[in-house]
mmCIF file of C-alpha atoms and ligand atoms in Angstrom:
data_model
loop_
_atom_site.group_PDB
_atom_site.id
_atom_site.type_symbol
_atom_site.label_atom_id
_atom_site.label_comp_id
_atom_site.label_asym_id
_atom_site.label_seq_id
_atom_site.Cartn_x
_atom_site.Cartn_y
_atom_site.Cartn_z
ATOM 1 C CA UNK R 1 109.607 102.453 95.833
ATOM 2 C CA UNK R 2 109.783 105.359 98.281
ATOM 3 C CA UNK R 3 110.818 109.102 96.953
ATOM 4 C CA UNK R 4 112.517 109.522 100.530
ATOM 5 C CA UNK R 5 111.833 113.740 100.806
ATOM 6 C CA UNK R 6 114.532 116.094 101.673
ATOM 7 C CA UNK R 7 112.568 118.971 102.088
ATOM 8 C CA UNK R 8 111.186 116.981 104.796
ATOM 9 C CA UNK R 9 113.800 115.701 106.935
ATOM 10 C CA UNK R 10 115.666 119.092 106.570
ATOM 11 C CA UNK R 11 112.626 120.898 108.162
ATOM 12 C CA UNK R 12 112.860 118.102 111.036
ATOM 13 C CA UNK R 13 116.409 119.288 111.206
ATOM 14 C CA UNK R 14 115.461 122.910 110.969
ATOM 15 C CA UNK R 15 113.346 122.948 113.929
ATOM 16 C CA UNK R 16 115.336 120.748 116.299
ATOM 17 C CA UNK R 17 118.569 122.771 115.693
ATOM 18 C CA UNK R 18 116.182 126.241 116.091
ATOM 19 C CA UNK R 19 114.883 124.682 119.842
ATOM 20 C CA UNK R 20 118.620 123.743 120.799
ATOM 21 C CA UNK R 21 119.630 127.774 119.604
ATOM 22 C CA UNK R 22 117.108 129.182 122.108
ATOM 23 C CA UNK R 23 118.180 127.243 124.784
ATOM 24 C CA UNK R 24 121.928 128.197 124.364
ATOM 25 C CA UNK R 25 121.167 131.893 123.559
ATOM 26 C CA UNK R 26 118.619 132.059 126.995
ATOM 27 C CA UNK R 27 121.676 130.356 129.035
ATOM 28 C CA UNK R 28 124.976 132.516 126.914
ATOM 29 C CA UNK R 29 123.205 135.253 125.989
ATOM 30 C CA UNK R 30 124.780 134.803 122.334
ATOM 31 C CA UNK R 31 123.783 133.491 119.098
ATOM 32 C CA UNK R 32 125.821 131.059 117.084
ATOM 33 C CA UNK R 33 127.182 133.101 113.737
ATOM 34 C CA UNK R 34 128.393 131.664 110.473
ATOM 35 C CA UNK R 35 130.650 134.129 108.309
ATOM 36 C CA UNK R 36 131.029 133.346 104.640
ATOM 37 C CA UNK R 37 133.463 134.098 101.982
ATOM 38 C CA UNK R 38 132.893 134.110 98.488
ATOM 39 C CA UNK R 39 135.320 135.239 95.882
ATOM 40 C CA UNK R 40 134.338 135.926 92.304
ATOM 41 C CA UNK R 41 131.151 133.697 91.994
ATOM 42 C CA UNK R 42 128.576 133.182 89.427
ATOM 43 C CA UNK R 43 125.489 134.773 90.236
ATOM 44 C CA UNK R 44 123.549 131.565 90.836
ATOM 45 C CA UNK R 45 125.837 130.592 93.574
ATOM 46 C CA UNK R 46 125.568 134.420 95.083
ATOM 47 C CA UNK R 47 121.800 133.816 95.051
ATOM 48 C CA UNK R 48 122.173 130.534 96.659
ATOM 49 C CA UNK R 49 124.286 131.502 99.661
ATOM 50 C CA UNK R 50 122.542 134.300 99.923
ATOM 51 C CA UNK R 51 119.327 132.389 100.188
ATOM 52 C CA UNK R 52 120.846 129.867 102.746
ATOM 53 C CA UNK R 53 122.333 132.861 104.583
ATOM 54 C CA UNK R 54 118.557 134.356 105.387
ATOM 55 C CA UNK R 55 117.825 130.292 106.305
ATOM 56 C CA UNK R 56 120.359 130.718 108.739
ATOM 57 C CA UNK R 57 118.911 133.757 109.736
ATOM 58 C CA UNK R 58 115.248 132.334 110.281
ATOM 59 C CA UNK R 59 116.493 129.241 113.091
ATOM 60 C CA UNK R 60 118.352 132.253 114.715
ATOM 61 C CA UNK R 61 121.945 131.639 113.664
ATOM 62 C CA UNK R 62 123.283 135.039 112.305
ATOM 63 C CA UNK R 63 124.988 134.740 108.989
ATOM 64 C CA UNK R 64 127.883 137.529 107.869
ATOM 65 C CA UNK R 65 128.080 137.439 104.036
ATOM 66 C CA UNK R 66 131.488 138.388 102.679
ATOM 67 C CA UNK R 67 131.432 138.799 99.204
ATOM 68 C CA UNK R 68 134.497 139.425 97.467
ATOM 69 C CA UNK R 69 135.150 140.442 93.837
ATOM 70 C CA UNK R 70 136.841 137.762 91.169
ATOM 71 C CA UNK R 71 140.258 139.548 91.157
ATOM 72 C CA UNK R 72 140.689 139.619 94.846
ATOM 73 C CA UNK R 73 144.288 138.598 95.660
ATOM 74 C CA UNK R 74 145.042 135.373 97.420
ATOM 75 C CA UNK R 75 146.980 137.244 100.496
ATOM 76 C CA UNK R 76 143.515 139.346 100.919
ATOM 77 C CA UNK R 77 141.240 136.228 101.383
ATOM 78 C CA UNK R 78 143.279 134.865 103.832
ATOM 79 C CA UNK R 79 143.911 138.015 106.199
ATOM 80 C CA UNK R 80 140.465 138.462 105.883
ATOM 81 C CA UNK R 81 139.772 134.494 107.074
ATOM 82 C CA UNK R 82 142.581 135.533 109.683
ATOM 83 C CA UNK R 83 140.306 138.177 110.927
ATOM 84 C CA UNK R 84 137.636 135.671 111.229
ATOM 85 C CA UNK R 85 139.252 132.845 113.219
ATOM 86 C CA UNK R 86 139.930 135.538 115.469
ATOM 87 C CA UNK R 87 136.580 137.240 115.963
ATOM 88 C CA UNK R 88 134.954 135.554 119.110
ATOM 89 C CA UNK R 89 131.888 136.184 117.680
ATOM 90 C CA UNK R 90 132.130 134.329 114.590
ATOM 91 C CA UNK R 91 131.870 130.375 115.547
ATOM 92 C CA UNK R 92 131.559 129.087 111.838
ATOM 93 C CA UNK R 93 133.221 129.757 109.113
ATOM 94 C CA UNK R 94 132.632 128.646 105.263
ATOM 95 C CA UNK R 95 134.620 129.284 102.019
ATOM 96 C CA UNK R 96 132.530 128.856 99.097
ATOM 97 C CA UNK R 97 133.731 127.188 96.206
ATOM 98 C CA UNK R 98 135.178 126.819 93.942
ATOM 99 C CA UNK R 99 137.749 130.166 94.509
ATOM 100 C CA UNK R 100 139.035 131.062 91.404
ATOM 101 C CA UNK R 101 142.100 130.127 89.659
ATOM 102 C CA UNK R 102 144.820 132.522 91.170
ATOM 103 C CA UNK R 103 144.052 131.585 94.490
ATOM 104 C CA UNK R 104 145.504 128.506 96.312
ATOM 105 C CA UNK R 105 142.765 126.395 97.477
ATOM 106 C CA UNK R 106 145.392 124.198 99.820
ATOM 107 C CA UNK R 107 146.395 127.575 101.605
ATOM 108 C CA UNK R 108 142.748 128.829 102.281
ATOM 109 C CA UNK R 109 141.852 125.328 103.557
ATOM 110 C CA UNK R 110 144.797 124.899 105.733
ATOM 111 C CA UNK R 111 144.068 128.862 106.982
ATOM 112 C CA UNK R 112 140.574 127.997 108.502
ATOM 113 C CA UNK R 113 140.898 127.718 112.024
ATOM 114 C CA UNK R 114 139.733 123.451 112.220
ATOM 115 C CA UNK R 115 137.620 124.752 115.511
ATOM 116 C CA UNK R 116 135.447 127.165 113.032
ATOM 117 C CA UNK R 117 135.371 124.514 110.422
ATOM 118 C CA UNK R 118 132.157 124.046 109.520
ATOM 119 C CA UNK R 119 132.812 122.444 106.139
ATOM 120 C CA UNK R 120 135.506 120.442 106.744
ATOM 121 C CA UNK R 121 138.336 122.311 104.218
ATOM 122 C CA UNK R 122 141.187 122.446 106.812
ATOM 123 C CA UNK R 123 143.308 119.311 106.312
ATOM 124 C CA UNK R 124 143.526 118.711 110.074
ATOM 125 C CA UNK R 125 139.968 117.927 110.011
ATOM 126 C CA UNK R 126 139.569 115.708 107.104
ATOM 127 C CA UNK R 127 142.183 113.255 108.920
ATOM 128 C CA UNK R 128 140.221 113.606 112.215
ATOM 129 C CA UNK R 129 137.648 112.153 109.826
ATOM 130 C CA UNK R 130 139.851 109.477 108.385
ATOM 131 C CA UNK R 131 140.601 108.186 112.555
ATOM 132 C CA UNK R 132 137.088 108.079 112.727
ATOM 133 C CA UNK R 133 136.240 111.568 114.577
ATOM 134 C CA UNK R 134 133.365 113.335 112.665
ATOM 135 C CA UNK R 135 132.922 116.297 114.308
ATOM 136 C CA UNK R 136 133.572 118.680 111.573
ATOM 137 C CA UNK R 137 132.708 115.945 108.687
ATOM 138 C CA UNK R 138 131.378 118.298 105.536
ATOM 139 C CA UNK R 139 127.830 118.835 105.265
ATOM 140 C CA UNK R 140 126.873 117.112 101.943
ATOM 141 C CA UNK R 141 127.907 113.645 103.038
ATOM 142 C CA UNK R 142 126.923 114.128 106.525
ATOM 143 C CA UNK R 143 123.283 115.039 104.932
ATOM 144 C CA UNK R 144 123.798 111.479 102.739
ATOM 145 C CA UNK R 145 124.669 109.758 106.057
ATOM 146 C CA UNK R 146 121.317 111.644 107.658
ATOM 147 C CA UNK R 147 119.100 110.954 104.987
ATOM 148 C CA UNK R 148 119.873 106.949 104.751
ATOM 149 C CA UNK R 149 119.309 107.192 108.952
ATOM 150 C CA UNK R 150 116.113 108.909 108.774
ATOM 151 C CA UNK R 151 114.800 106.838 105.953
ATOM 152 C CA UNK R 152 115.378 103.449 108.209
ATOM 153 C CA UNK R 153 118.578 102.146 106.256
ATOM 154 C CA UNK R 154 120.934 100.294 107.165
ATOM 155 C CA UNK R 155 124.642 100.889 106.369
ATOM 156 C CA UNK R 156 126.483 98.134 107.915
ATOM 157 C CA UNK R 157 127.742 95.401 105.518
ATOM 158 C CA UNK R 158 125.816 97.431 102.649
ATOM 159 C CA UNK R 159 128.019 97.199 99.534
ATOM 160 C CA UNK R 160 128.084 100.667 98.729
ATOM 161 C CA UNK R 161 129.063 102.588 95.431
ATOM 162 C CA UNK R 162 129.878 106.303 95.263
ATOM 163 C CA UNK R 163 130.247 107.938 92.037
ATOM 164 C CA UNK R 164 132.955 110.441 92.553
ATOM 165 C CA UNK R 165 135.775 111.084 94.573
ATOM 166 C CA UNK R 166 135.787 114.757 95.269
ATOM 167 C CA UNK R 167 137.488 116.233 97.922
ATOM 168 C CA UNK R 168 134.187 117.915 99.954
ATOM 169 C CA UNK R 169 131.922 115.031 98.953
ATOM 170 C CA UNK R 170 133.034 111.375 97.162
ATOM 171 C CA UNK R 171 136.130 111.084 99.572
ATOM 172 C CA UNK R 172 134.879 112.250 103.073
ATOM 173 C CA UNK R 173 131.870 110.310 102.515
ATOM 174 C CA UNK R 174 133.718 106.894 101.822
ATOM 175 C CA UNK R 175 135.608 107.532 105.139
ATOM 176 C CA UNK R 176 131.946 108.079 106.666
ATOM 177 C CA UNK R 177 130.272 105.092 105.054
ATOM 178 C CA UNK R 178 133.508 102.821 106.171
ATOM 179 C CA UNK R 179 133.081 104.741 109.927
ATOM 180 C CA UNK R 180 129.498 102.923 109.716
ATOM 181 C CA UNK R 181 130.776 99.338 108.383
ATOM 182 C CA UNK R 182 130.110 99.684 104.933
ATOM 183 C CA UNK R 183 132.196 97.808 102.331
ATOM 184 C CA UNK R 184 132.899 101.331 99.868
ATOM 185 C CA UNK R 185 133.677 101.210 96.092
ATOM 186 C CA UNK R 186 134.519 105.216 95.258
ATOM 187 C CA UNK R 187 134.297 105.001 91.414
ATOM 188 C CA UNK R 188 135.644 108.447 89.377
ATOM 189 C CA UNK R 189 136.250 108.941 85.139
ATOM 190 C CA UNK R 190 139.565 106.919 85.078
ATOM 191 C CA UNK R 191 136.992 103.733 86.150
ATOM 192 C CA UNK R 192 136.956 101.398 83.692
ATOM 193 C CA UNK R 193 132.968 99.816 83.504
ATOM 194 C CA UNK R 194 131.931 102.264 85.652
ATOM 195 C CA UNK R 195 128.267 100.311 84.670
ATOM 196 C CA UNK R 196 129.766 96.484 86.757
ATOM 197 C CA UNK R 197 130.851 98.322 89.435
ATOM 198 C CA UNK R 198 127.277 100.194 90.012
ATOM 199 C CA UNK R 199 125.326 97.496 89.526
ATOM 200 C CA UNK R 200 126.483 95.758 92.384
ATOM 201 C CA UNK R 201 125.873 98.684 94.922
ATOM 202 C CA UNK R 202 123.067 97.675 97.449
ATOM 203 C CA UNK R 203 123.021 101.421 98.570
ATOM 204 C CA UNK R 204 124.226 103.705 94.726
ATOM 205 C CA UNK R 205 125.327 107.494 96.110
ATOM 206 C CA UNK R 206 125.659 109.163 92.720
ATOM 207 C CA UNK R 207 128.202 112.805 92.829
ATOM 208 C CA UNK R 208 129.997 113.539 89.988
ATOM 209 C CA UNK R 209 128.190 116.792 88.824
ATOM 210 C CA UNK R 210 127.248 114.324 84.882
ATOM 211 C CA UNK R 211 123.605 114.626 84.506
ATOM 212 C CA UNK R 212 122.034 111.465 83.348
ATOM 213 C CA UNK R 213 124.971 109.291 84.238
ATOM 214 C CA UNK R 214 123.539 106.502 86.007
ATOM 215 C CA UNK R 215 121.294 104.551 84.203
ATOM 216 C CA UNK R 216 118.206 102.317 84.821
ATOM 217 C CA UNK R 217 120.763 99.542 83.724
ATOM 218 C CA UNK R 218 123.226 100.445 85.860
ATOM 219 C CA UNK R 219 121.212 99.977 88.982
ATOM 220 C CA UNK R 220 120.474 96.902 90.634
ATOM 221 C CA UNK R 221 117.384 95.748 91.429
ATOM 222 C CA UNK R 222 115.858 97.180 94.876
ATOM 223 C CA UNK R 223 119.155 99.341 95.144
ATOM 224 C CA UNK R 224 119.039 102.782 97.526
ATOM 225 C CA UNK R 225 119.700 105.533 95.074
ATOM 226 C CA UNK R 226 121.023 108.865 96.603
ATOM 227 C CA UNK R 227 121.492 111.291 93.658
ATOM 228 C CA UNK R 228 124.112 114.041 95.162
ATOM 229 C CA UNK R 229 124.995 116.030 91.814
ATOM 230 C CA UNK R 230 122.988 119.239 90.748
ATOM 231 C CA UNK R 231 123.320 120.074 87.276
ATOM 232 C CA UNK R 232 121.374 122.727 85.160
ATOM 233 C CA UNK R 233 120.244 121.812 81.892
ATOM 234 C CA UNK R 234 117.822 123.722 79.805
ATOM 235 C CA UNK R 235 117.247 126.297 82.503
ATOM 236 C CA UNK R 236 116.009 123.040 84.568
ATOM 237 C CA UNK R 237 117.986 121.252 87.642
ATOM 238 C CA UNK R 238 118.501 117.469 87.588
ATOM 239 C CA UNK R 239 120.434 115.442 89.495
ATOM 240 C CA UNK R 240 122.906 112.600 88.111
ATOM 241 C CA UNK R 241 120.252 110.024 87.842
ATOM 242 C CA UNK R 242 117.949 109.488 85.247
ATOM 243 C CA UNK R 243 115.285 109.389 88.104
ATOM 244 C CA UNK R 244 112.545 108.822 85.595
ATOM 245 C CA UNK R 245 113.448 105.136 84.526
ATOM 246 C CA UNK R 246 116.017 104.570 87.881
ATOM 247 C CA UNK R 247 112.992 105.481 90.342
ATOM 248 C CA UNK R 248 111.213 101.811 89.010
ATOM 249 C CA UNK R 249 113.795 99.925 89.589
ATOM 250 C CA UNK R 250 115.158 101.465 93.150
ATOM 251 C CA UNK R 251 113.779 100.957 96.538
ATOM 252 C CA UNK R 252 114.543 104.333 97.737
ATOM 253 C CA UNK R 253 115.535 107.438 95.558
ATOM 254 C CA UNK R 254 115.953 110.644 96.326
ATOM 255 C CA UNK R 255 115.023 113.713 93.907
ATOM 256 C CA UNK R 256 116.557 116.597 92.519
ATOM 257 C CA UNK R 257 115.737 119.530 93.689
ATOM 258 C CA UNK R 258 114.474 118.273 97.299
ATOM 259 C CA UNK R 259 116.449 115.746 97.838
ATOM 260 C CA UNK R 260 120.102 116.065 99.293
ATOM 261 C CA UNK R 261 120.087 119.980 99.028
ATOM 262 C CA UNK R 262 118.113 121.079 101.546
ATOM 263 C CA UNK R 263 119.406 118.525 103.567
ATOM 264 C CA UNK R 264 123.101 119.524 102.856
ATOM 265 C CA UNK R 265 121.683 123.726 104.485
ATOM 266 C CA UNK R 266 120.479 121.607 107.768
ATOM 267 C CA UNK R 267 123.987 120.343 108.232
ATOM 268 C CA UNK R 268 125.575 123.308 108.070
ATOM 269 C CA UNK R 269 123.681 124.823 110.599
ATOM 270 C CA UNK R 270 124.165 121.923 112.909
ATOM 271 C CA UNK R 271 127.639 122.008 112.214
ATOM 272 C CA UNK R 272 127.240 125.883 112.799
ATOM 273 C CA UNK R 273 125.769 125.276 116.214
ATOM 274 C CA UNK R 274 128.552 122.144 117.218
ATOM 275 C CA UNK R 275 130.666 124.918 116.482
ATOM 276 C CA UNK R 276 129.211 126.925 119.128
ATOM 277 C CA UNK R 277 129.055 124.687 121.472
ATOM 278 C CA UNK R 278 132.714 123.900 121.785
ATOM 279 C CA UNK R 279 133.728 127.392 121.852
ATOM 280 C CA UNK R 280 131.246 128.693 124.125
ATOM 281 C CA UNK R 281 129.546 126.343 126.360
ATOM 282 C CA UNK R 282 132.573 125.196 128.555
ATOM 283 C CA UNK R 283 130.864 122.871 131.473
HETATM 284 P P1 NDP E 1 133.749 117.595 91.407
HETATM 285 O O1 NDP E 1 133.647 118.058 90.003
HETATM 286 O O2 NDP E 1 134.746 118.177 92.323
HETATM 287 O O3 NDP E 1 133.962 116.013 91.399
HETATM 288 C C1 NDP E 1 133.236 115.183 90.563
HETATM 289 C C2 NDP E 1 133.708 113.765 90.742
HETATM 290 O O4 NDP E 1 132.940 112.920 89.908
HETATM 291 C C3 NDP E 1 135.172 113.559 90.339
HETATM 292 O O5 NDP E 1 135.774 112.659 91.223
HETATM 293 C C4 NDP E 1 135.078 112.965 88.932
HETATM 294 O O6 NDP E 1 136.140 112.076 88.644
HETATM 295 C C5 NDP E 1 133.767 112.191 89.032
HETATM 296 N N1 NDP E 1 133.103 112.085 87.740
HETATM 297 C C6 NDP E 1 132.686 113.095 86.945
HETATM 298 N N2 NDP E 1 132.107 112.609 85.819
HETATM 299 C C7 NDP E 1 132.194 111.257 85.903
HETATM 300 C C8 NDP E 1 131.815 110.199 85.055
HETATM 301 N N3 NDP E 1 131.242 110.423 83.878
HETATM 302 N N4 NDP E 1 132.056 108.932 85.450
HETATM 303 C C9 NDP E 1 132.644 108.675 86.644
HETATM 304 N N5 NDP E 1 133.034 109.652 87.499
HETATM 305 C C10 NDP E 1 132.801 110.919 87.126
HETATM 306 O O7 NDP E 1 132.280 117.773 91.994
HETATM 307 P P2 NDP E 1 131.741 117.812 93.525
HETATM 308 O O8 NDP E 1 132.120 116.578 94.224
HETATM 309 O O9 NDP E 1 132.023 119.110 94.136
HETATM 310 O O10 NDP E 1 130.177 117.756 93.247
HETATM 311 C C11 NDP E 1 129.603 116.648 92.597
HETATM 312 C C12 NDP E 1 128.152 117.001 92.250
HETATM 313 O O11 NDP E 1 127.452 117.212 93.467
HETATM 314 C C13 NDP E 1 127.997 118.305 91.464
HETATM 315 O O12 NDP E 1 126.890 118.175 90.614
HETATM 316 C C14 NDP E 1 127.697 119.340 92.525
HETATM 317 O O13 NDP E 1 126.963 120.419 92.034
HETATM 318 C C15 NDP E 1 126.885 118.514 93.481
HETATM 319 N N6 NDP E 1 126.901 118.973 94.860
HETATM 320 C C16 NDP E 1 125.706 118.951 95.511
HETATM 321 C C17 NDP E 1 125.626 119.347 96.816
HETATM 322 C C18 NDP E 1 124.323 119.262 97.494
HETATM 323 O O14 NDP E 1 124.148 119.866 98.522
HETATM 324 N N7 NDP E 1 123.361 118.499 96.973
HETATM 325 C C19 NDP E 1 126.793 119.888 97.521
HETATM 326 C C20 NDP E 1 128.043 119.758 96.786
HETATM 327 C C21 NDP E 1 128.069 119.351 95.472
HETATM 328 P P3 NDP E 1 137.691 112.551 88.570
HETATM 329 O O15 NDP E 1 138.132 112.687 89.987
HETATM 330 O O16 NDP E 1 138.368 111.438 87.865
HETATM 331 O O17 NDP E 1 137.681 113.848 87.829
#
């Protein structure tokens, strides 16, 4: 059984995508820049965006922080997102969420310029996906996709089995997995025996935010575990999979933390500098 580590292949990521900024800021004389919103968060989500902002920061992409209070009114999110798809020097640009409840999340996706989409939220993008053209694919299953390619694993023909069907993770990452060949089961809580379908997966990608969920007995035998979900329970974060018993039984695993996470903050600052790219480097 391998613990495939995150931490690892993130830093690989890291140090690539820092190399490739150098080179474009000595030719453009610029530096890619990622601008997030938040509205109304919880304070471990400020920290965390915060802390993947100065991440940003370190590989040389600069990262503008907007940080807007709960109450904020839907019309001032998006004229301030308007402001930002205009701003030449913004190339990226993320909404954190989830926004909360008085604000339209359809109308804040659909206002993203799809050329600054770094997360894939504008509509346009996710059905670029669909016909097969990843460029803006969200960062969470593109880190899934990059983690089961760096570990030597093979997709095509896999029978794989997501747990959850969200629209930033489950969903995209079925159109991903069926991009690569797989034969994709997306599973959610209207499944009925959630427990046959799992146990068939050759390659079991676990996101639906339920710590514990999957089982040692709902894993089959040599099975590729990815465990997406971070939950926080007793001041501690697991994943989705009871890794302790699930780890004997898998051939790969990944953990949480160190798993998918700090794979998810390499994406985004590929993504960030893809971004780039296509706005700035014309050849
Ligand atoms: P959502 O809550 O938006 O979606 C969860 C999905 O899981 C839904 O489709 C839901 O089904 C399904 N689900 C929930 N409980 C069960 C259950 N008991 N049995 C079967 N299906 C279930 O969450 P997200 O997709 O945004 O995130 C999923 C997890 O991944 C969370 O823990 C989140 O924190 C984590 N995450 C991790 C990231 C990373 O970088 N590692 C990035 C993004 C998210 P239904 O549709 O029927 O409600």
């Amino acid at each position: 059984m391998v613990v495939i580590d995150g931490k690892k292949i993130a830093s690989g990521i890291q140090e690539d995508t820092k190399k490739e900024i150098e080179e474009l800021k000595a030719k453009y004389h610029q530096s890619p820049c990622l601008a997030t919103v938040v509205t109304g968060a919880d304070d471990p989500t400020k920290v965390y965006v915060k802390k993947r902002g100065k991440m940003c920061e370190e590989i040389g992409i600069i990262s503008k922080m907007h940080s807007l209070p709960e109450d904020t009114k839907e019309k001032d999110v998006l004229e301030l997102i308007g402001k930002l798809n205009n701003d030449e020097k913004i190339h990226g640009i993320i909404v954190q969420l989830p926004l909360p409840k008085h604000i339209d999340k359809r109308k804040i996706s659909e206002a993203v310029s799809p050329e600054k989409d770094v997360d894939c939220l504008n509509p346009l993008n996710i059905g670029r996906l669909a016909s097969g053209d990843e460029t803006f694919a969200p960062c969470t299953p593109k880190a899934v996709i990059t983690i089961l390619g760096k570990s030597g694993i093979e997709i095509r023909g896999k029978e794989v089995v997501i747990v959850g069907r969200s629209r930033i993770v489950g969903r995209p990452l079925a159109l991903m997995l069926i991009n690569r060949d797989a034969t994709v089961t997306v599973c959610h809580t209207k499944t009925k025996n959630l427990e046959g379908h799992t146990k068939n997966a050759d390659i079991l990608i676990a996101a639906a935010g339920s710590p514990n969920l999957i089982k040692e007995n709902m894993v089959k035998e040599n099975a590729v575990v990815v465990d997406v979900g971070i939950n926080v329970v007793n001041n501690k974060i697991v994943g989705d999979v009871d890794f302790e018993n699930v780890k004997n039984k898998a051939s790969f695993i990944t953990p949480v933390p160190g798993g998918v996470g700090p794979v998810t903050v390499a994406m985004l600052m590929k993504s960030t500098v893809e971004a780039f790219k296509q706005q700035v480097v014309r050849e």
